[in-house]
Coordinates of C-alpha atoms and ligand atoms in Angstrom, one line a residue:
M844 CA -23.3 -1.7 -29.9
S845 CA -22.5 -5.3 -30.9
D846 CA -22.1 -8.1 -27.8
S847 CA -19.3 -9.5 -29.0
Y848 CA -15.7 -8.0 -28.1
D849 CA -11.9 -9.2 -28.6
V850 CA -11.3 -7.5 -25.3
V851 CA -13.7 -6.2 -22.4
V852 CA -12.6 -4.7 -19.5
I853 CA -14.0 -4.4 -16.2
G854 CA -13.2 -1.3 -14.6
S855 CA -12.1 2.5 -16.5
G856 CA -9.5 3.0 -13.7
P857 CA -6.0 3.7 -14.4
A858 CA -5.4 0.1 -14.7
G859 CA -8.6 -0.5 -16.9
Y860 CA -8.5 2.2 -19.5
V861 CA -5.2 2.2 -20.4
A862 CA -5.7 -1.5 -21.1
A863 CA -8.7 -0.7 -23.2
I864 CA -6.8 1.9 -25.1
R865 CA -3.3 0.0 -25.5
A866 CA -5.6 -3.2 -26.6
A867 CA -7.6 -0.6 -28.9
Q868 CA -4.2 0.6 -30.5
L869 CA -3.5 -2.9 -31.5
G870 CA -6.3 -3.5 -33.6
L871 CA -8.7 -5.1 -31.1
K872 CA -11.9 -4.8 -30.7
V873 CA -12.5 -3.4 -27.2
A874 CA -15.4 -2.2 -24.4
C875 CA -14.7 -1.2 -21.0
V876 CA -17.5 -1.7 -18.7
E877 CA -17.8 1.3 -16.0
K878 CA -20.5 1.0 -12.9
W879 CA -19.3 5.1 -11.5
L880 CA -22.1 7.0 -11.7
D881 CA -21.8 11.0 -10.3
S882 CA -24.6 12.1 -7.7
A883 CA -26.4 13.6 -11.1
G884 CA -26.2 9.7 -12.6
K885 CA -23.9 10.8 -15.0
S886 CA -21.0 8.5 -16.5
R887 CA -17.8 9.0 -14.6
L888 CA -14.2 7.0 -15.9
G889 CA -11.4 7.2 -14.7
G890 CA -12.0 5.3 -11.3
T891 CA -10.4 6.1 -8.1
C892 CA -7.3 7.9 -9.2
L893 CA -8.8 10.0 -11.6
N894 CA -12.3 11.1 -9.5
V895 CA -11.6 10.7 -5.9
G896 CA -7.7 9.9 -5.9
C897 CA -4.3 10.8 -7.3
I898 CA -5.8 13.9 -8.8
P899 CA -7.8 15.5 -6.2
S900 CA -5.6 15.1 -3.6
K901 CA -2.8 16.7 -5.9
A902 CA -5.0 19.6 -6.6
L903 CA -5.6 20.2 -3.0
L904 CA -1.9 19.6 -2.2
H905 CA -0.7 22.1 -4.4
S906 CA -3.5 24.8 -3.8
S907 CA -2.7 23.9 0.3
H908 CA 1.0 24.4 -0.4
K909 CA 0.5 27.4 -2.4
F910 CA -1.8 29.3 0.6
H911 CA 0.9 27.9 3.7
E912 CA 3.6 29.9 1.7
A913 CA 1.4 32.8 1.3
A914 CA 0.8 32.9 5.0
S915 CA 3.8 32.0 6.4
E916 CA 7.0 31.2 3.8
L917 CA 6.9 34.2 1.4
G918 CA 8.6 36.7 4.5
V919 CA 12.3 35.3 4.1
H920 CA 12.2 36.1 0.3
G921 CA 11.7 39.9 1.4
I922 CA 8.0 39.4 -0.2
E923 CA 5.3 40.9 2.5
V924 CA 1.8 39.2 2.0
A925 CA -0.8 41.4 4.4
S926 CA -2.9 38.8 4.9
A927 CA -3.7 35.5 3.4
S928 CA -7.0 34.3 3.5
L929 CA -8.3 30.9 2.0
N930 CA -11.4 30.4 -0.3
V931 CA -12.4 26.7 0.8
P932 CA -15.2 26.3 -2.0
A933 CA -13.0 28.3 -4.6
M934 CA -10.0 25.6 -3.5
L935 CA -12.3 22.8 -4.5
A936 CA -13.9 24.3 -7.0
R937 CA -10.1 24.7 -9.1
K938 CA -9.9 20.7 -8.1
D939 CA -13.3 19.6 -9.6
K940 CA -12.2 21.5 -12.8
I941 CA -9.5 19.3 -13.0
V942 CA -11.3 15.8 -11.8
D943 CA -14.0 17.0 -14.7
Q944 CA -11.2 17.8 -17.2
L945 CA -9.4 14.5 -16.9
T946 CA -12.6 12.2 -16.2
G947 CA -13.9 13.8 -19.8
G948 CA -10.6 13.4 -21.2
I949 CA -10.5 9.4 -21.2
T950 CA -14.1 9.8 -23.0
G951 CA -12.7 11.6 -26.0
L952 CA -9.3 8.9 -25.5
F953 CA -11.7 6.6 -26.1
K954 CA -13.5 7.7 -28.5
A955 CA -9.9 8.3 -30.5
N956 CA -8.8 4.7 -29.9
G957 CA -12.2 3.4 -31.0
V958 CA -13.2 1.5 -27.5
T959 CA -16.6 1.7 -26.7
P960 CA -17.5 2.6 -23.1
V961 CA -20.3 0.5 -21.5
I962 CA -22.0 1.9 -18.5
G963 CA -22.8 -0.5 -16.0
S964 CA -21.6 -2.9 -13.4
G965 CA -19.9 -6.1 -15.1
K966 CA -19.5 -9.8 -13.8
V967 CA -17.2 -12.2 -15.1
L968 CA -19.5 -15.3 -16.1
A969 CA -18.3 -18.7 -17.3
G970 CA -17.4 -19.4 -20.7
H971 CA -16.0 -15.7 -22.3
K972 CA -19.2 -13.9 -20.6
V973 CA -20.0 -10.7 -18.9
E974 CA -22.9 -10.3 -17.4
L975 CA -24.0 -6.2 -17.7
T976 CA -26.2 -4.8 -15.1
T977 CA -27.4 -1.0 -15.7
A978 CA -28.3 1.3 -12.5
E979 CA -31.9 0.9 -13.8
G980 CA -31.6 -3.0 -13.4
D981 CA -31.7 -4.5 -17.2
V982 CA -29.7 -7.0 -17.6
S983 CA -28.1 -8.5 -20.8
V984 CA -24.8 -10.5 -21.6
I985 CA -21.5 -9.5 -23.4
E986 CA -19.2 -12.0 -25.1
A987 CA -15.8 -11.6 -24.6
A988 CA -12.9 -13.5 -26.2
N989 CA -10.6 -11.6 -23.3
I990 CA -11.4 -10.3 -20.5
I991 CA -9.5 -7.7 -18.1
I992 CA -10.4 -7.4 -14.8
A993 CA -9.9 -4.4 -13.3
T994 CA -11.8 -3.3 -10.7
G995 CA -9.7 -1.6 -8.5
S996 CA -10.1 -0.9 -4.6
V997 CA -12.3 0.9 -2.0
P998 CA -11.1 2.3 1.5
V999 CA -11.2 -0.2 4.3
E1000 CA -13.4 0.6 7.3
I1001 CA -13.2 -0.1 10.8
P1002 CA -15.4 -0.9 13.3
P1003 CA -14.5 1.4 15.9
A1004 CA -15.0 4.3 13.5
P1005 CA -17.6 3.7 11.4
I1006 CA -18.0 6.2 8.4
D1007 CA -20.9 8.9 8.3
N1008 CA -19.7 11.0 5.7
N1009 CA -20.3 13.7 7.7
L1010 CA -18.2 13.9 11.0
I1011 CA -16.3 11.2 10.3
V1012 CA -15.2 10.6 6.7
D1013 CA -12.7 8.2 4.4
S1014 CA -10.4 9.8 1.9
T1015 CA -13.3 10.5 -0.3
G1016 CA -15.0 12.8 2.3
A1017 CA -11.8 14.1 3.4
L1018 CA -11.6 15.7 -0.4
E1019 CA -14.9 17.9 0.4
F1020 CA -14.2 19.5 3.4
Q1021 CA -16.5 23.1 2.8
S1022 CA -14.5 24.5 5.9
V1023 CA -11.2 24.0 7.7
P1024 CA -11.9 21.6 10.4
A1025 CA -10.2 23.3 13.6
R1026 CA -9.7 19.9 15.4
L1027 CA -8.9 17.2 12.7
G1028 CA -7.8 13.5 13.7
V1029 CA -6.6 11.1 11.0
I1030 CA -6.4 7.7 11.8
G1031 CA -3.3 6.0 9.9
A1032 CA -0.3 7.4 9.0
G1033 CA 0.1 5.9 6.1
V1034 CA 0.1 7.6 2.6
I1035 CA -3.2 9.2 2.4
G1036 CA -3.4 9.7 6.2
L1037 CA -0.1 12.2 5.5
E1038 CA -0.9 13.7 2.0
L1039 CA -4.7 14.5 3.4
G1040 CA -3.7 15.2 6.7
S1041 CA -1.3 17.7 5.3
V1042 CA -3.6 19.4 3.1
W1043 CA -5.7 20.7 5.8
N1044 CA -3.0 21.4 8.2
R1045 CA -1.6 23.9 5.6
C1046 CA -5.3 25.0 5.5
G1047 CA -5.0 25.8 9.5
A1048 CA -6.3 22.6 10.7
E1049 CA -4.5 21.5 14.0
V1050 CA -4.2 17.9 12.5
V1051 CA -3.4 14.5 15.2
V1052 CA -2.9 11.4 13.4
L1053 CA -3.2 8.5 15.1
E1054 CA -1.1 5.1 14.0
A1055 CA -1.7 1.9 15.1
L1056 CA 1.9 0.9 14.6
D1057 CA 5.0 1.9 16.3
E1058 CA 7.0 2.2 13.4
F1059 CA 6.5 5.0 11.1
L1060 CA 6.3 4.4 7.6
P1061 CA 7.9 0.8 7.9
M1062 CA 7.6 0.5 3.7
M1063 CA 9.9 3.2 3.3
D1064 CA 13.5 3.3 3.8
V1065 CA 14.2 3.6 7.9
Q1066 CA 16.9 6.7 7.7
I1067 CA 14.2 8.3 5.5
A1068 CA 11.4 7.5 7.5
R1069 CA 13.1 9.0 10.1
E1070 CA 13.9 12.1 8.7
S1071 CA 10.4 12.7 7.0
K1072 CA 8.5 11.8 10.5
K1073 CA 10.8 14.7 12.1
I1074 CA 10.2 17.0 9.1
L1075 CA 6.1 16.4 9.0
S1076 CA 6.2 16.5 12.7
G1077 CA 8.0 20.2 12.6
Q1078 CA 5.4 21.4 10.4
G1079 CA 2.3 20.4 13.1
L1080 CA 1.3 17.2 12.0
D1081 CA 0.8 15.8 15.6
I1082 CA 1.8 12.1 14.6
R1083 CA 0.7 9.6 17.7
M1084 CA 2.3 6.2 17.0
G1085 CA 1.3 3.0 18.9
A1086 CA -2.2 4.3 19.3
R1087 CA -4.8 2.2 18.7
V1088 CA -8.3 3.7 18.0
T1089 CA -10.5 1.7 20.0
G1090 CA -14.2 4.5 19.5
A1091 CA -15.5 7.4 17.4
V1092 CA -18.8 8.5 18.7
A1093 CA -20.1 11.0 16.4
G1094 CA -22.6 13.5 18.2
G1095 CA -23.7 16.9 17.5
D1096 CA -20.9 19.0 15.7
A1097 CA -18.2 16.8 17.3
V1098 CA -16.6 13.3 17.0
T1099 CA -14.9 11.9 20.7
V1100 CA -12.0 9.1 19.7
T1101 CA -10.8 7.3 22.4
Y1102 CA -7.4 5.4 21.5
T1103 CA -5.2 3.4 24.0
D1104 CA -1.6 3.7 23.6
G1105 CA 1.4 2.5 25.9
D1106 CA 0.8 5.1 28.2
G1107 CA -3.1 4.0 28.6
E1108 CA -6.3 5.1 27.8
H1109 CA -6.8 8.2 25.7
E1110 CA -9.5 10.7 24.5
E1111 CA -9.8 13.5 21.5
V1112 CA -12.3 15.4 20.3
F1113 CA -12.4 16.4 16.8
D1114 CA -14.2 18.5 14.8
K1115 CA -13.9 15.6 11.4
L1116 CA -12.2 12.2 11.5
I1117 CA -10.5 11.0 9.0
V1118 CA -10.3 7.2 8.8
A1119 CA -7.0 6.3 6.4
V1120 CA -6.3 2.4 7.1
G1121 CA -6.0 1.4 3.6
R1122 CA -7.9 -0.3 0.6
R1123 CA -9.2 -3.4 -0.3
P1124 CA -10.0 -4.8 -3.5
Q1125 CA -13.2 -4.2 -5.1
T1126 CA -15.0 -7.7 -5.6
E1127 CA -18.4 -7.2 -4.8
N1128 CA -20.6 -9.5 -6.9
L1129 CA -18.1 -9.5 -9.7
L1130 CA -17.4 -13.1 -10.4
A1131 CA -19.8 -16.2 -10.9
G1132 CA -19.2 -19.2 -8.7
D1133 CA -18.3 -21.2 -12.0
S1134 CA -15.7 -18.0 -13.5
G1135 CA -12.9 -20.1 -12.9
V1136 CA -11.1 -17.0 -11.2
T1137 CA -10.0 -17.2 -7.5
M1138 CA -8.9 -15.0 -4.9
D1139 CA -6.5 -15.2 -2.2
E1140 CA -7.6 -15.1 1.5
R1141 CA -7.5 -10.9 1.4
G1142 CA -9.6 -10.9 -2.0
F1143 CA -7.3 -9.7 -4.2
I1144 CA -7.2 -11.8 -7.2
F1145 CA -5.0 -14.5 -7.7
V1146 CA -2.6 -14.1 -11.1
N1147 CA 0.6 -15.0 -11.6
D1148 CA 3.4 -12.5 -12.8
F1149 CA 1.8 -11.6 -16.5
C1150 CA -1.4 -11.1 -14.3
E1151 CA -3.1 -14.1 -15.9
T1152 CA -5.8 -15.6 -13.6
E1153 CA -6.4 -19.2 -13.0
A1154 CA -8.7 -19.3 -16.0
P1155 CA -8.0 -19.2 -19.6
C1156 CA -8.0 -15.8 -21.4
I1157 CA -9.0 -13.8 -17.6
Y1158 CA -6.8 -11.3 -16.8
A1159 CA -6.7 -9.0 -13.8
V1160 CA -4.3 -6.2 -13.1
G1161 CA -4.1 -3.1 -10.7
D1162 CA -5.0 -2.6 -7.2
I1163 CA -7.5 -6.0 -8.0
V1164 CA -4.3 -7.7 -7.9
R1165 CA -1.2 -8.2 -5.3
G1166 CA 1.4 -5.7 -5.4
P1167 CA 1.4 -2.0 -4.3
M1168 CA -2.2 0.4 -5.0
L1169 CA -0.7 2.6 -7.1
A1170 CA -1.5 3.8 -10.0
H1171 CA 1.2 3.4 -12.6
K1172 CA 1.5 0.0 -11.2
G1173 CA -2.0 -0.8 -13.0
S1174 CA -1.1 1.5 -15.6
E1175 CA 1.7 -0.8 -16.9
E1176 CA 0.2 -3.9 -15.8
G1177 CA -2.9 -2.9 -18.3
V1178 CA -0.4 -2.2 -21.0
M1179 CA 0.9 -6.0 -20.6
V1180 CA -1.7 -7.3 -20.3
A1181 CA -3.2 -5.9 -23.7
E1182 CA 0.3 -6.4 -25.4
R1183 CA 0.5 -10.2 -24.2
I1184 CA -3.8 -10.4 -25.8
A1185 CA -2.8 -8.8 -29.5
G1186 CA 0.4 -11.8 -29.6
K1187 CA 3.3 -9.2 -28.4
H1188 CA 6.3 -10.2 -25.7
A1189 CA 5.7 -8.3 -22.9
E1190 CA 6.4 -8.2 -19.3
M1191 CA 7.1 -6.0 -16.5
N1192 CA 10.0 -5.3 -14.0
Y1193 CA 8.0 -5.3 -10.7
E1194 CA 11.9 -4.3 -8.6
T1195 CA 11.4 -0.6 -10.5
I1196 CA 8.0 0.3 -9.7
P1197 CA 8.8 3.9 -8.0
S1198 CA 6.0 5.1 -5.0
V1199 CA 5.7 8.6 -3.8
I1200 CA 4.3 10.2 -1.0
Y1201 CA 3.5 13.7 -2.0
T1202 CA 3.6 15.6 1.1
H1203 CA 6.2 18.5 1.0
P1204 CA 8.6 17.6 1.0
E1205 CA 7.8 14.4 -1.0
I1206 CA 8.9 11.2 0.1
A1207 CA 9.9 9.1 -2.8
A1208 CA 11.8 5.5 -3.4
V1209 CA 12.7 2.8 -5.7
G1210 CA 13.9 -0.8 -5.2
K1211 CA 15.2 -2.1 -1.7
T1212 CA 15.5 0.1 1.4
E1213 CA 18.4 -0.9 3.3
Q1214 CA 16.6 -2.8 6.1
E1215 CA 15.5 -5.5 3.3
L1216 CA 19.2 -5.7 1.9
K1217 CA 20.2 -6.3 5.5
A1218 CA 17.3 -8.9 6.2
E1219 CA 17.8 -10.5 2.5
G1220 CA 22.0 -11.0 3.3
I1221 CA 23.0 -8.6 0.2
E1222 CA 26.5 -6.8 0.9
Y1223 CA 25.8 -3.0 -0.1
K1224 CA 27.4 0.2 -0.2
S1225 CA 25.3 3.5 0.5
G1226 CA 25.7 6.9 -0.4
V1227 CA 23.6 10.0 1.2
F1228 CA 23.8 13.2 0.4
P1229 CA 21.3 16.1 2.2
F1230 CA 20.0 19.1 0.7
A1231 CA 21.2 21.5 3.1
A1232 CA 24.7 21.0 0.9
S1233 CA 22.5 21.9 -2.6
G1234 CA 22.9 25.0 -4.0
R1235 CA 19.5 25.0 -5.4
A1236 CA 17.4 23.8 -2.7
L1237 CA 19.4 26.6 -0.9
A1238 CA 18.5 29.3 -3.2
I1239 CA 14.7 27.8 -3.5
N1240 CA 14.7 28.0 0.6
D1241 CA 13.4 24.1 0.6
S1242 CA 16.6 22.1 2.0
Q1243 CA 15.5 19.8 4.4
G1244 CA 15.9 15.9 3.6
M1245 CA 18.8 14.1 1.7
V1246 CA 19.4 11.6 -1.3
K1247 CA 20.2 7.8 -0.6
M1248 CA 21.6 5.7 -2.7
L1249 CA 22.3 1.8 -2.0
A1250 CA 24.2 -0.2 -4.8
D1251 CA 25.4 -3.8 -4.7
A1252 CA 28.8 -3.9 -2.6
E1253 CA 30.9 -5.8 -5.6
S1254 CA 29.0 -5.2 -9.1
D1255 CA 27.7 -1.4 -8.1
R1256 CA 24.5 -2.0 -9.8
I1257 CA 22.0 0.4 -8.5
L1258 CA 19.8 -1.5 -6.1
G1259 CA 17.9 1.3 -4.1
C1260 CA 17.4 4.7 -4.1
H1261 CA 15.4 6.8 -1.4
V1262 CA 14.8 10.6 -1.2
V1263 CA 12.8 13.2 1.4
G1264 CA 13.4 16.5 -0.2
P1265 CA 12.0 18.9 -2.8
N1266 CA 11.1 17.4 -6.1
A1267 CA 12.0 13.4 -4.5
A1268 CA 9.4 12.4 -7.2
D1269 CA 11.4 13.4 -10.1
L1270 CA 14.5 13.3 -8.7
V1271 CA 13.7 9.1 -8.1
Q1272 CA 12.6 8.6 -11.4
Q1273 CA 16.0 9.4 -12.7
V1274 CA 16.9 6.5 -10.7
V1275 CA 14.2 4.7 -12.2
I1276 CA 15.6 4.7 -15.5
A1277 CA 18.8 3.7 -14.6
M1278 CA 18.1 0.9 -13.0
E1279 CA 15.5 -0.2 -15.4
F1280 CA 18.8 0.1 -17.8
G1281 CA 21.0 -1.8 -15.3
A1282 CA 23.2 1.1 -14.6
S1283 CA 25.8 1.4 -11.9
S1284 CA 26.3 4.5 -8.8
E1285 CA 29.4 5.1 -11.1
D1286 CA 27.4 5.2 -14.0
I1287 CA 25.3 8.2 -12.3
G1288 CA 28.6 9.1 -11.0
L1289 CA 29.8 9.6 -14.6
T1290 CA 26.9 11.4 -15.9
V1291 CA 27.0 15.0 -16.5
F1292 CA 24.4 16.9 -14.5
A1293 CA 23.3 20.6 -15.1
H1294 CA 24.2 22.8 -12.5
P1295 CA 22.6 24.3 -10.5
T1296 CA 19.7 21.6 -9.9
L1297 CA 18.1 19.5 -7.4
S1298 CA 19.1 16.8 -9.6
E1299 CA 22.9 17.2 -8.7
A1300 CA 21.9 15.3 -5.1
V1301 CA 21.2 12.9 -6.6
H1302 CA 24.6 13.1 -8.6
E1303 CA 26.1 13.5 -5.2
A1304 CA 24.6 10.6 -3.9
A1305 CA 25.9 8.1 -6.2
L1306 CA 29.5 9.3 -5.7
A1307 CA 29.0 9.1 -2.3
V1308 CA 28.6 5.6 -2.4
D1309 CA 32.0 5.0 -3.2
G1310 CA 33.7 8.2 -1.5
H1311 CA 33.7 10.9 -4.2
A1312 CA 31.5 13.1 -2.9
I1313 CA 32.5 16.7 -3.5
H1314 CA 30.4 19.0 -1.7
I1315 CA 30.3 16.9 1.4
P1316 CA 32.8 15.4 3.4
N1317 CA 33.1 11.6 2.9
R1318 CA 32.3 9.0 5.3
R1319 CA 34.8 6.7 3.6
P1320 CA 36.8 8.8 0.9
R1321 CA 38.7 6.4 -1.5
K1322 CA 40.9 7.2 -3.8
Ligands
FAD2753 P1 -9.6 2.4 -9.5 O1 -8.8 3.7 -10.1 O2 -9.9 1.8 -8.3 O3 -10.5 2.0 -10.6 C1 -11.9 0.5 -10.9 C2 -13.1 0.9 -11.5 O4 -13.8 -0.2 -11.6 C3 -13.6 2.1 -11.0 O5 -14.1 3.3 -11.6 C4 -14.9 1.0 -10.3 O6 -16.2 2.4 -10.4 C5 -15.0 -0.2 -11.5 N1 -15.4 -0.9 -11.1 C6 -15.8 -1.6 -9.8 N2 -16.1 -2.8 -10.1 C7 -16.8 -2.7 -11.0 C8 -18.0 -3.6 -11.9 N3 -18.2 -4.5 -10.9 N4 -18.5 -3.2 -13.2 C9 -17.8 -2.2 -13.5 N5 -16.9 -1.4 -13.1 C10 -16.2 -1.6 -11.8 N6 -1.6 6.2 -6.9 C11 -0.5 6.7 -7.3 O7 0.0 6.0 -7.6 N7 -0.4 7.8 -7.0 C12 -1.1 9.1 -6.5 O8 -0.8 10.1 -5.9 C13 -2.1 8.3 -5.5 N8 -3.0 8.7 -4.7 C14 -4.2 8.5 -4.4 C15 -4.7 9.1 -3.5 C16 -6.1 8.9 -2.8 C17 -6.9 9.6 -1.9 C18 -6.7 7.7 -2.9 C19 -7.7 7.2 -2.3 C20 -5.6 6.5 -4.1 C21 -4.5 6.9 -4.3 N9 -4.0 6.5 -5.4 C22 -2.8 7.1 -5.6 C23 -3.9 5.2 -5.3 C24 -4.7 4.7 -6.7 O9 -5.7 6.0 -7.0 C25 -5.1 3.5 -7.4 O10 -3.7 3.0 -7.0 C26 -5.5 3.6 -8.6 O11 -6.6 4.0 -8.9 C27 -6.1 2.1 -9.0 O12 -5.8 1.9 -10.2 P2 -7.2 0.5 -10.8 O13 -7.4 1.2 -11.8 O14 -6.6 -0.3 -10.3 O15 -8.8 0.6 -9.8
NAD2754 P1 -1.8 2.9 4.0 O1 -1.7 1.5 4.0 O2 -0.7 3.9 3.2 O3 -1.6 3.3 5.3 C1 -2.9 2.7 6.4 C2 -1.8 2.9 7.9 O4 -3.2 2.8 8.4 C3 -0.8 2.2 8.3 O5 0.0 3.1 8.3 C4 -1.8 1.2 8.4 O6 -0.7 0.6 9.6 C5 -2.4 2.3 9.9 N1 -3.9 1.7 10.4 C6 -4.1 0.4 10.0 N2 -5.7 -0.1 10.8 C7 -5.2 1.0 11.7 C8 -5.7 1.5 13.0 N3 -6.9 0.7 13.5 N4 -5.5 2.1 13.8 C9 -4.7 3.2 13.3 N5 -3.8 2.8 12.4 C10 -4.3 2.1 11.7 O7 -3.1 3.0 3.4 P2 -3.8 4.4 3.0 O8 -3.4 5.3 3.7 O9 -5.1 4.3 3.1 O10 -3.4 4.4 1.5 C11 -4.1 2.9 0.9 C12 -3.6 2.6 -0.5 O11 -3.7 4.0 -1.2 C13 -2.2 3.0 -0.5 O12 -1.9 1.5 -0.5 C14 -1.3 3.8 -1.4 O13 -0.6 3.0 -2.2 C15 -2.7 4.2 -2.1 N6 -2.2 5.8 -2.5 C16 -0.9 6.1 -2.7 C17 -1.0 7.3 -3.0 C18 0.0 8.0 -3.5 O14 0.8 7.0 -4.4 N7 1.1 9.2 -3.7 C19 -1.7 8.5 -2.5 C20 -2.9 8.1 -1.4 C21 -3.2 6.5 -1.4

């Protein structure tokens, strides 16, 4: 291994490994430093996303959905299942196999592209240097013309509910329950709380979600958030808003949680408790005092629109910098930075980053919410189409929710699209592409959509913006 590279990436999550591969594709000599070791002491590439985030959670969401369908939803199709039972270890083993396959896949991609993986913890020193510390404590220095920091994030811990990795767990522990808890408490009705709460709810747990805020999913369009809460509550998630957890005491086989809300103090006893109150940037022992890289008050590395830090030739991408903590956001930043280092023109459109909550049905969004448009004083038009009026949604027995399209009142340019409903992620992605091309709602209205598809709901919502929807009565029909 040479000790001098064009680019050294620190962190091999979706921001780091994508940056490393793209930089190598562009002819640069690249190393990627990763400290993650599994329980056997073997190096793991892929970061949070592949090891304990997006992929394992989606594997469990899918398995638990299948179980729930088999146990209680197939009757409507005339399919009688005598009794469906769940083998939790088998469900976890399937998840682990997918994770192994994908993390191993990054090793293969590094090899194919000529990226050198370096096992150990990286620290940014002044003067284009990265200090490497191995698990055994050996220290060496790598020279780097450019450094890309992609060290991601870790779960936030709160003093009233300290993680014990047994009864009180974070999202990583919640992917590893060896049996279905009879009563599961979740602190935080955010993305993780709803996804992992759904997993175990579908498997048969009684799930209580305690959320400090009074508003459900405040980052989502308020109409979609309201509808989502109704649907998820209908599935049995007991979501309690305005609930401030004051303590969680683990003892024996149970954890006792105390919280206050508008009605006073309460106590609940759970078999397991998931703490899902957000994630924070991972910066421990990352920067030498004279590295020149600065952080904001919350520990995010300070960068400009091109992910350049305040130190020359040092960049930061992914969860470690401002913006939504999403795998695809970090990956695109990684590509942008790699291309700019290679001298290409590259920039990122932060206005069209989709976000998805993989509950069933999914909740997905791109662009501005209605409340944001109101707050910013932007004149807009909206079109809503309910899945209850979609032939395909009825045919697949999945007709809850709606598509909502928002467009500029004057130019008709699409400003946002918000969906709760079947395959919401894929439906919103169509609008992401349209927005990238500066489309109007009329453009989507003039596009031919295959019948019968769920995508027709996007078409109809676009038509509804100007009162032309065909399969629902229009609020403001226009000629
Ligand atoms: P990470 O994936 O966190 O990777 C950072 C890497 O850097 C890690 O491997 C870490 O070991 C390494 N590292 C840190 N410090 C050092 C150091 N000093 N030296 C060497 N290596 C270091 N996002 C989505 O878009 N879709 C989803 O469906 C989704 N689901 C999620 C589900 C869960 C349960 C969780 C927890 C997260 C989920 N996310 C999802 C968020 C997503 O995982 C993150 O946004 C994404 O992984 C961030 O990528 P990253 O590369 O910035 O950081
Ligand atoms: P989050 O920010 O989505 O939700 C945390 C929730 O916890 C918030 O609603 C917050 O008000 C609440 N909360 C905070 N402190 C609390 C307290 N003391 N008591 C009760 N409630 C409290 O964070 P998360 O769900 O932990 O997820 C972390 C990050 O991971 C998110 O930023 C998300 O982008 C990412 N993620 C994405 C996906 C996805 O894209 N599908 C899935 C999982 C995670």
